[in-house]
């Protein structure tokens, strides 16, 4: 994928990353220094370097923090297979695994500093919602089918009649 070319196509950029270009640029302002700080002292495997890395290698396929952030956001948004992500960005599947692990850790730190991490605990969620003035929220979820019981009588008890699957 060509990050520079896709920046010029806002609708496609939004579809791939879930962010408008301006939102991406805002996130990049915190992500870039955090990634450079991490990469300076850690390898992609997460091991501490003995000596600081002063710059990115000149032959890096995903050169620059902005390309790395774009890579990670497309990976997270599309839940793609690592092989697909590797083919899309011209790297190996093993490198996708290493990069996504390292980049996700840095992104989570940035989101935590901004107070944008999802709330995972029910009690914490209740506190967060109680403190929120406006009670209008967006919910991003995936609808999944539920396996039906094979017994006809049990099916009748479980079926609410609200929704029928489309063929």
XYZ file of N, CA, C and O in Angstrom, residues 2-164:
652
model
N 0.449 2.226 -0.687
C 1.202 3.465 -0.784
C 0.575 4.508 0.133
O -0.453 5.105 -0.184
N 1.205 4.718 1.274
C 0.685 5.640 2.285
C 0.522 7.052 1.735
O -0.511 7.692 1.951
N 1.509 7.529 1.020
C 1.470 8.906 0.496
C 0.304 9.073 -0.474
O -0.442 10.055 -0.408
N 0.116 8.118 -1.354
C -0.978 8.169 -2.327
C -2.339 8.104 -1.626
O -3.266 8.828 -1.988
N -2.464 7.271 -0.618
C -3.739 7.114 0.085
C -4.102 8.327 0.934
O -5.277 8.577 1.175
N -3.125 9.108 1.349
C -3.418 10.355 2.071
C -4.199 11.323 1.195
O -4.944 12.153 1.691
N -4.017 11.209 -0.111
C -4.696 12.097 -1.060
C -6.129 11.635 -1.356
O -6.849 12.299 -2.077
N -6.519 10.483 -0.835
C -7.859 9.926 -1.036
C -8.528 9.782 0.332
O -8.515 8.707 0.933
N -9.126 10.859 0.835
C -9.638 10.860 2.219
C -10.646 9.765 2.525
O -10.615 9.190 3.614
N -11.537 9.466 1.597
C -12.544 8.429 1.875
C -11.897 7.061 1.998
O -12.256 6.263 2.870
N -10.956 6.773 1.131
C -10.268 5.486 1.185
C -9.387 5.412 2.433
O -9.311 4.371 3.087
N -8.726 6.518 2.777
C -7.900 6.574 3.980
C -8.748 6.291 5.218
O -8.361 5.509 6.082
N -9.918 6.914 5.285
C -10.839 6.690 6.396
C -11.300 5.241 6.448
O -11.355 4.627 7.519
N -11.606 4.662 5.302
C -12.062 3.270 5.258
C -10.971 2.302 5.720
O -11.263 1.285 6.350
N -9.725 2.622 5.442
C -8.624 1.728 5.806
C -8.171 1.880 7.251
O -7.691 0.920 7.858
N -8.295 3.080 7.808
C -7.736 3.337 9.138
C -8.750 3.710 10.213
O -8.413 3.723 11.389
N -9.973 4.055 9.831
C -11.011 4.569 10.729
C -10.708 5.983 11.213
O -11.352 6.469 12.137
N -9.725 6.638 10.644
C -9.388 8.005 11.021
C -9.369 8.902 9.787
O -8.934 8.480 8.719
N -9.824 10.141 9.978
C -9.641 11.146 8.943
C -8.159 11.507 8.927
O -7.444 11.318 9.922
N -7.688 12.056 7.830
C -6.269 12.401 7.712
C -5.856 13.361 8.828
O -4.785 13.197 9.427
N -6.692 14.344 9.155
C -6.365 15.296 10.230
C -6.266 14.585 11.583
O -5.385 14.900 12.393
N -7.153 13.630 11.845
C -7.104 12.866 13.092
C -5.841 12.012 13.137
O -5.198 11.880 14.189
N -5.503 11.416 12.003
C -4.283 10.615 11.898
C -3.069 11.487 12.212
O -2.192 11.082 12.975
N -3.021 12.677 11.614
C -1.893 13.583 11.841
C -1.797 13.989 13.306
O -0.695 14.098 13.852
N -2.936 14.204 13.952
C -2.947 14.549 15.367
C -2.390 13.399 16.207
O -1.566 13.618 17.100
N -2.822 12.181 15.922
C -2.320 11.010 16.643
C -0.831 10.817 16.379
O -0.072 10.462 17.271
N -0.413 11.091 15.151
C 0.993 10.923 14.766
C 1.910 11.848 15.565
O 3.053 11.497 15.837
N 1.410 13.014 15.973
C 2.255 13.948 16.732
C 2.723 13.336 18.060
O 3.811 13.664 18.529
N 1.912 12.480 18.660
C 2.327 11.792 19.890
C 2.973 10.444 19.602
O 3.854 10.000 20.336
N 2.516 9.776 18.534
C 3.019 8.439 18.242
C 4.474 8.472 17.770
O 5.279 7.636 18.183
N 4.809 9.423 16.905
C 6.159 9.467 16.310
C 7.257 9.554 17.373
O 8.181 8.733 17.374
N 7.200 10.518 18.313
C 8.272 10.549 19.320
C 8.260 9.325 20.235
O 9.318 8.855 20.655
N 7.072 8.797 20.522
C 6.995 7.605 21.385
C 7.641 6.407 20.689
O 8.372 5.632 21.313
N 7.372 6.245 19.385
C 7.971 5.133 18.646
C 9.482 5.322 18.538
O 10.240 4.369 18.730
N 9.928 6.526 18.246
C 11.373 6.766 18.108
C 12.096 6.516 19.429
O 13.191 5.958 19.447
N 11.475 6.907 20.531
C 12.049 6.648 21.856
C 12.131 5.147 22.116
O 13.139 4.639 22.594
N 11.045 4.432 21.789
C 11.032 2.984 22.001
C 12.087 2.317 21.124
O 12.880 1.500 21.587
N 12.098 2.657 19.833
C 13.000 2.004 18.880
C 14.461 2.326 19.178
O 15.344 1.522 18.878
N 14.700 3.457 19.752
C 16.079 3.826 20.082
C 16.691 2.836 21.074
O 17.867 2.507 20.992
N 15.884 2.347 22.005
C 16.415 1.485 23.064
C 15.929 0.038 23.020
O 16.330 -0.770 23.852
N 15.041 -0.313 22.055
C 14.525 -1.684 21.989
C 14.545 -2.200 20.556
O 14.345 -1.443 19.615
N 14.739 -3.507 20.423
C 14.647 -4.140 19.111
C 13.181 -4.455 18.828
O 12.332 -4.321 19.719
N 12.883 -4.916 17.615
C 11.506 -5.293 17.300
C 11.034 -6.479 18.135
O 9.842 -6.654 18.349
N 11.979 -7.287 18.585
C 11.622 -8.432 19.437
C 11.349 -7.993 20.874
O 10.969 -8.803 21.705
N 11.568 -6.709 21.181
C 11.309 -6.185 22.517
C 12.506 -6.258 23.448
O 12.404 -5.898 24.619
N 13.661 -6.711 22.936
C 14.862 -6.803 23.771
C 15.522 -5.434 23.879
O 15.511 -4.644 22.945
N 16.097 -5.175 25.029
C 16.777 -3.895 25.263
C 18.096 -3.885 24.495
O 18.855 -4.848 24.535
N 18.351 -2.787 23.802
C 19.610 -2.635 23.065
C 20.741 -2.277 24.036
O 20.519 -1.565 25.009
N 21.953 -2.747 23.709
C 23.111 -2.361 24.515
C 23.526 -0.932 24.193
O 23.971 -0.194 25.067
N 23.385 -0.562 22.921
C 23.734 0.784 22.479
C 22.537 1.367 21.753
O 21.838 0.671 21.033
N 22.340 2.636 21.924
C 21.179 3.288 21.317
C 21.273 3.274 19.793
O 22.340 3.463 19.225
N 20.139 3.040 19.151
C 20.049 3.154 17.697
C 19.766 4.623 17.397
O 18.776 5.181 17.866
N 20.628 5.246 16.609
C 20.490 6.690 16.398
C 19.542 7.038 15.269
O 19.003 8.119 15.227
N 19.333 6.130 14.356
C 18.410 6.415 13.254
C 17.915 5.109 12.659
O 18.473 4.039 12.893
N 16.872 5.232 11.894
C 16.300 4.087 11.208
C 17.226 3.660 10.074
O 17.900 4.493 9.479
N 17.228 2.383 9.768
C 18.068 1.904 8.669
C 17.609 2.507 7.349
O 16.404 2.631 7.104
N 18.535 2.842 6.476
C 18.149 3.475 5.212
C 17.360 2.559 4.281
O 16.617 3.033 3.430
N 17.489 1.255 4.445
C 16.774 0.323 3.568
C 15.467 -0.193 4.185
O 14.901 -1.176 3.713
N 14.954 0.477 5.195
C 13.712 0.046 5.855
C 12.545 0.135 4.876
O 12.364 1.145 4.200
N 11.768 -0.935 4.793
C 10.614 -0.957 3.889
C 9.519 -0.031 4.407
O 8.902 0.700 3.642
N 9.285 -0.065 5.694
C 8.297 0.825 6.311
C 9.050 1.982 6.966
O 9.198 2.041 8.185
N 9.530 2.895 6.148
C 10.358 3.991 6.640
C 9.488 5.120 7.189
O 8.560 5.571 6.528
N 9.769 5.533 8.400
C 9.072 6.648 9.008
C 7.971 6.214 9.960
O 7.308 5.203 9.750
N 7.782 7.008 10.989
C 6.760 6.712 11.994
C 5.358 6.799 11.419
O 4.469 6.053 11.834
N 5.155 7.703 10.466
C 3.828 7.843 9.876
C 3.427 6.598 9.102
O 2.286 6.143 9.199
N 4.356 5.999 8.379
C 4.060 4.778 7.623
C 3.798 3.625 8.591
O 2.904 2.808 8.372
N 4.555 3.575 9.668
C 4.358 2.515 10.653
C 2.988 2.634 11.333
O 2.316 1.639 11.559
N 2.593 3.858 11.661
C 1.275 4.060 12.261
C 0.178 3.678 11.277
O -0.795 3.024 11.648
N 0.330 4.060 10.031
C -0.627 3.686 8.990
C -0.699 2.163 8.860
O -1.789 1.588 8.796
N 0.449 1.508 8.851
C 0.522 0.048 8.789
C -0.268 -0.582 9.935
O -1.094 -1.472 9.730
N -0.046 -0.097 11.156
C -0.706 -0.675 12.329
C -2.210 -0.425 12.307
O -3.000 -1.327 12.589
N -2.617 0.779 11.952
C -4.050 1.088 11.944
C -4.797 0.297 10.881
O -5.914 -0.153 11.113
N -4.188 0.089 9.719
C -4.849 -0.734 8.697
C -4.929 -2.180 9.162
O -5.918 -2.857 8.917
N -3.913 -2.636 9.855
C -3.903 -4.004 10.374
C -5.009 -4.183 11.418
O -5.769 -5.152 11.387
N -5.125 -3.227 12.329
C -6.142 -3.324 13.377
C -7.549 -3.148 12.829
O -8.477 -3.827 13.253
N -7.717 -2.230 11.917
C -9.053 -1.930 11.374
C -9.608 -3.098 10.573
O -10.768 -3.457 10.686
N -8.782 -3.691 9.752
C -9.258 -4.703 8.819
C -9.104 -6.118 9.325
O -9.508 -7.050 8.642
N -8.533 -6.305 10.504
C -8.318 -7.644 11.061
C -7.808 -8.605 10.002
O -8.265 -9.723 9.879
N -6.863 -8.112 9.248
C -6.387 -8.927 8.137
C -5.447 -10.028 8.610
O -4.883 -9.965 9.693
N -5.309 -10.995 7.767
C -4.328 -12.031 8.026
C -2.944 -11.413 7.920
O -2.724 -10.495 7.127
N -2.027 -11.921 8.679
C -0.676 -11.380 8.613
C -0.077 -11.574 7.225
O 0.677 -10.729 6.759
N -0.435 -12.662 6.546
C 0.069 -12.878 5.189
C -0.459 -11.795 4.247
O 0.249 -11.328 3.365
N -1.717 -11.406 4.415
C -2.293 -10.351 3.576
C -1.610 -9.022 3.855
O -1.283 -8.266 2.938
N -1.404 -8.717 5.117
C -0.728 -7.475 5.485
C 0.701 -7.473 4.943
O 1.185 -6.454 4.460
N 1.364 -8.616 4.999
C 2.729 -8.726 4.477
C 2.759 -8.464 2.974
O 3.605 -7.722 2.482
N 1.815 -9.049 2.259
C 1.761 -8.846 0.808
C 1.411 -7.398 0.469
O 1.930 -6.841 -0.492
N 0.551 -6.778 1.257
C 0.138 -5.397 1.000
C 1.277 -4.402 1.208
O 1.331 -3.372 0.549
N 2.178 -4.715 2.133
C 3.248 -3.778 2.452
C 4.627 -4.256 1.997
O 5.625 -3.577 2.251
N 4.692 -5.412 1.368
C 5.962 -5.896 0.826
C 6.968 -6.332 1.871
O 8.172 -6.110 1.723
N 6.472 -6.956 2.948
C 7.357 -7.475 3.982
C 6.968 -8.917 4.281
O 5.977 -9.419 3.760
N 7.731 -9.576 5.131
C 7.433 -10.970 5.460
C 6.369 -11.053 6.551
O 6.151 -10.092 7.300
N 5.748 -12.210 6.668
C 4.740 -12.426 7.709
C 5.375 -12.324 9.086
O 4.786 -11.783 10.014
N 6.596 -12.812 9.228
C 7.280 -12.731 10.516
C 7.509 -11.270 10.913
O 7.349 -10.892 12.074
N 7.849 -10.431 9.936
C 8.073 -9.008 10.218
C 6.752 -8.328 10.603
O 6.725 -7.449 11.451
N 5.642 -8.745 9.968
C 4.326 -8.204 10.344
C 4.049 -8.505 11.808
O 3.615 -7.634 12.562
N 4.331 -9.729 12.219
C 4.095 -10.128 13.602
C 4.947 -9.304 14.562
O 4.445 -8.783 15.569
N 6.233 -9.151 14.252
C 7.129 -8.371 15.107
C 6.696 -6.909 15.175
O 6.611 -6.324 16.254
N 6.457 -6.330 14.010
C 6.088 -4.914 13.949
C 4.768 -4.643 14.664
O 4.661 -3.688 15.431
N 3.774 -5.471 14.393
C 2.465 -5.210 14.989
C 2.529 -5.312 16.510
O 1.901 -4.517 17.209
N 3.296 -6.239 17.031
C 3.427 -6.375 18.482
C 4.102 -5.150 19.082
O 3.610 -4.569 20.058
N 5.223 -4.738 18.495
C 5.964 -3.592 19.022
C 5.169 -2.296 18.856
O 5.071 -1.491 19.793
N 4.597 -2.094 17.686
C 3.860 -0.858 17.414
C 2.603 -0.751 18.273
O 2.248 0.334 18.733
N 1.931 -1.878 18.499
C 0.720 -1.855 19.311
C 1.019 -1.454 20.753
O 0.254 -0.719 21.375
N 2.143 -1.922 21.269
C 2.536 -1.514 22.623
C 2.737 -0.012 22.727
O 2.280 0.628 23.685
N 3.395 0.562 21.719
C 3.629 2.007 21.715
C 2.311 2.759 21.540
O 2.051 3.750 22.232
N 1.460 2.289 20.623
C 0.170 2.949 20.406
C -0.681 2.915 21.673
O -1.320 3.913 22.025
N -0.688 1.808 22.388
C -1.447 1.719 23.637
C -0.926 2.707 24.679
O -1.718 3.292 25.427
N 0.391 2.916 24.736
C 0.947 3.907 25.658
C 0.477 5.316 25.293
O 0.101 6.100 26.170
N 0.494 5.616 23.986
C 0.058 6.936 23.527
C -1.423 7.142 23.842
O -1.828 8.192 24.346
N -2.247 6.140 23.553
C -3.683 6.250 23.825
C -3.961 6.363 25.320
O -4.870 7.081 25.732
N -3.182 5.670 26.141
C -3.343 5.764 27.594
C -3.021 7.175 28.074
O -3.743 7.732 28.915
N -1.946 7.772 27.543
C -1.600 9.148 27.931
C -2.692 10.125 27.526
O -2.939 11.107 28.213
N -3.376 9.843 26.422
C -4.459 10.719 25.957
C -5.792 10.383 26.629
O -6.782 11.055 26.400
N -5.830 9.319 27.418
C -7.079 8.911 28.062
C -8.070 8.296 27.092
O -9.279 8.410 27.289
N -7.562 7.615 26.065
C -8.428 7.072 25.025
C -8.448 5.551 24.964
O -9.001 4.996 24.017
N -7.879 4.894 25.937
C -7.934 3.433 25.942
C -9.346 2.968 26.288
O -10.033 3.604 27.097
N -9.781 1.868 25.695
C -11.111 1.361 26.048
C -11.153 0.884 27.500
O -10.164 0.409 28.028
N -12.298 1.044 28.127
C -12.490 0.586 29.506
C -12.875 -0.894 29.432
O -13.825 -1.265 28.757
N -12.140 -1.733 30.112
C -12.356 -3.179 30.034
C -13.056 -3.756 31.263
O -13.484 -4.882 31.263
N -13.176 -2.980 32.326
C -13.758 -3.456 33.568
C -15.149 -2.841 33.736
O -15.334 -1.644 33.533
N -16.130 -3.650 34.094
C -17.503 -3.181 34.236
C -17.668 -2.080 35.260
O -18.386 -1.105 35.051
N -17.002 -2.197 36.396
C -17.082 -1.172 37.438
C -16.483 0.149 36.975
O -17.038 1.225 37.209
N -15.340 0.064 36.311
C -14.691 1.272 35.787
C -15.550 1.907 34.700
O -15.631 3.136 34.599
N -16.207 1.086 33.903
C -17.090 1.607 32.861
C -18.272 2.348 33.488
O -18.639 3.428 33.036
N -18.857 1.775 34.538
C -19.979 2.432 35.213
C -19.559 3.787 35.779
O -20.297 4.771 35.652
N -18.368 3.872 36.376
C -17.858 5.144 36.894
C -17.653 6.145 35.765
O -18.002 7.317 35.888
N -17.090 5.671 34.681
C -16.814 6.538 33.532
C -18.114 7.085 32.943
O -18.206 8.273 32.624
N -19.113 6.235 32.817
C -20.392 6.668 32.255
C -21.122 7.613 33.199
O -21.781 8.550 32.751
N -21.016 7.384 34.503
C -21.674 8.257 35.474
C -21.075 9.664 35.451
O -21.787 10.651 35.643
N -19.789 9.754 35.188
C -19.117 11.055 35.158
C -19.330 11.782 33.837
O -19.042 12.967 33.731
N -19.835 11.079 32.849
C -20.025 11.669 31.521
C -21.336 12.441 31.490
O -22.388 11.921 31.845
N -21.292 13.699 31.084
C -22.479 14.545 31.088
C -23.507 14.149 30.044
O -24.709 14.078 30.313
N -23.065 13.877 28.843
C -23.980 13.563 27.746
C -24.126 12.045 27.631
O -23.142 11.325 27.599
N -25.342 11.561 27.598
C -25.569 10.121 27.584
C -25.814 9.579 26.176
O -26.669 8.719 25.976
N -25.071 10.069 25.223
C -25.152 9.563 23.857
C -23.783 8.976 23.527
O -22.774 9.676 23.580
N -23.751 7.698 23.222
C -22.494 7.018 22.969
C -22.575 6.218 21.682
O -23.648 5.760 21.290
N -21.436 6.021 21.067
C -21.341 5.155 19.892
C -20.857 3.790 20.362
O -20.022 3.690 21.252
N -21.408 2.773 19.773
C -20.994 1.412 20.103
C -20.525 0.757 18.819
O -21.258 0.711 17.840
N -19.308 0.282 18.834
C -18.748 -0.370 17.660
C -18.636 -1.852 17.979
O -17.828 -2.249 18.803
N -19.470 -2.652 17.346
C -19.453 -4.079 17.617
C -19.773 -4.873 16.372
O -20.166 -4.329 15.348
N -19.591 -6.147 16.470
C -19.853 -7.043 15.350
C -20.994 -7.970 15.737
O -20.987 -8.565 16.817
N -21.975 -8.076 14.875
C -23.089 -8.975 15.138
C -22.694 -10.381 14.705
O -22.200 -10.593 13.610
N -22.904 -11.322 15.582
C -22.547 -12.697 15.271
C -23.775 -13.586 15.471
O -24.544 -13.388 16.399
N -23.895 -14.554 14.612
C -24.982 -15.508 14.748
C -24.765 -16.419 15.945
O -23.642 -16.695 16.348
N -25.838 -16.880 16.534
C -25.770 -17.781 17.671
C -26.184 -19.165 17.195
O -27.210 -19.310 16.525
N -25.403 -20.188 17.516
C -25.791 -21.537 17.092
C -27.141 -21.924 17.694
O -27.372 -21.707 18.876
N -28.003 -22.439 16.864
C -29.340 -22.808 17.335
C -29.361 -24.229 17.879
O -28.647 -25.102 17.414
N -30.229 -24.427 18.843
C -30.442 -25.735 19.423
C -31.085 -26.640 18.380
O -31.939 -26.202 17.611
N -30.741 -27.903 18.349
C -31.268 -28.833 17.355
C -32.670 -29.343 17.712
O -33.409 -29.804 16.846
N -33.027 -29.261 18.981
C -34.335 -29.718 19.431
C -35.391 -28.651 19.121
O -35.264 -27.496 19.504
N -36.478 -29.032 18.411
C -37.518 -28.084 17.975
C -38.189 -27.363 19.153
O -38.436 -26.168 19.099
N -38.497 -28.093 20.215
C -39.158 -27.470 21.359
C -38.235 -26.463 22.045
O -38.660 -25.378 22.451
N -36.965 -26.809 22.159
C -35.993 -25.898 22.765
C -35.799 -24.667 21.880
O -35.632 -23.555 22.383
N -35.857 -24.867 20.569
C -35.739 -23.736 19.641
C -36.884 -22.746 19.864
O -36.676 -21.536 19.877
N -38.085 -23.263 20.027
C -39.251 -22.408 20.214
C -39.117 -21.572 21.483
O -39.515 -20.411 21.525
N -38.555 -22.149 22.543
C -38.360 -21.424 23.792
C -37.298 -20.330 23.657
O -37.443 -19.245 24.192
N -36.226 -20.625 22.917
C -35.103 -19.697 22.796
C -35.347 -18.597 21.775
O -34.755 -17.525 21.867
N -36.186 -18.810 20.796
C -36.348 -17.866 19.690
C -37.213 -16.684 20.108
O -38.345 -16.836 20.543
N -36.678 -15.493 19.978
C -37.402 -14.296 20.394
C -38.309 -13.772 19.291
O -39.208 -12.990 19.555
N -38.044 -14.146 18.047
C -38.847 -13.676 16.924
C -38.456 -12.285 16.450
O -39.077 -11.743 15.555
N -37.427 -11.709 17.048
C -37.048 -10.350 16.690
C -36.348 -10.254 15.340
O -36.506 -9.283 14.644
N -35.567 -11.226 15.014
C -34.764 -11.098 13.810
C -34.653 -12.431 13.104
O -34.398 -13.452 13.732
N -34.814 -12.410 11.832
C -34.657 -13.623 11.054
C -33.412 -13.470 10.202
O -33.134 -12.407 9.672
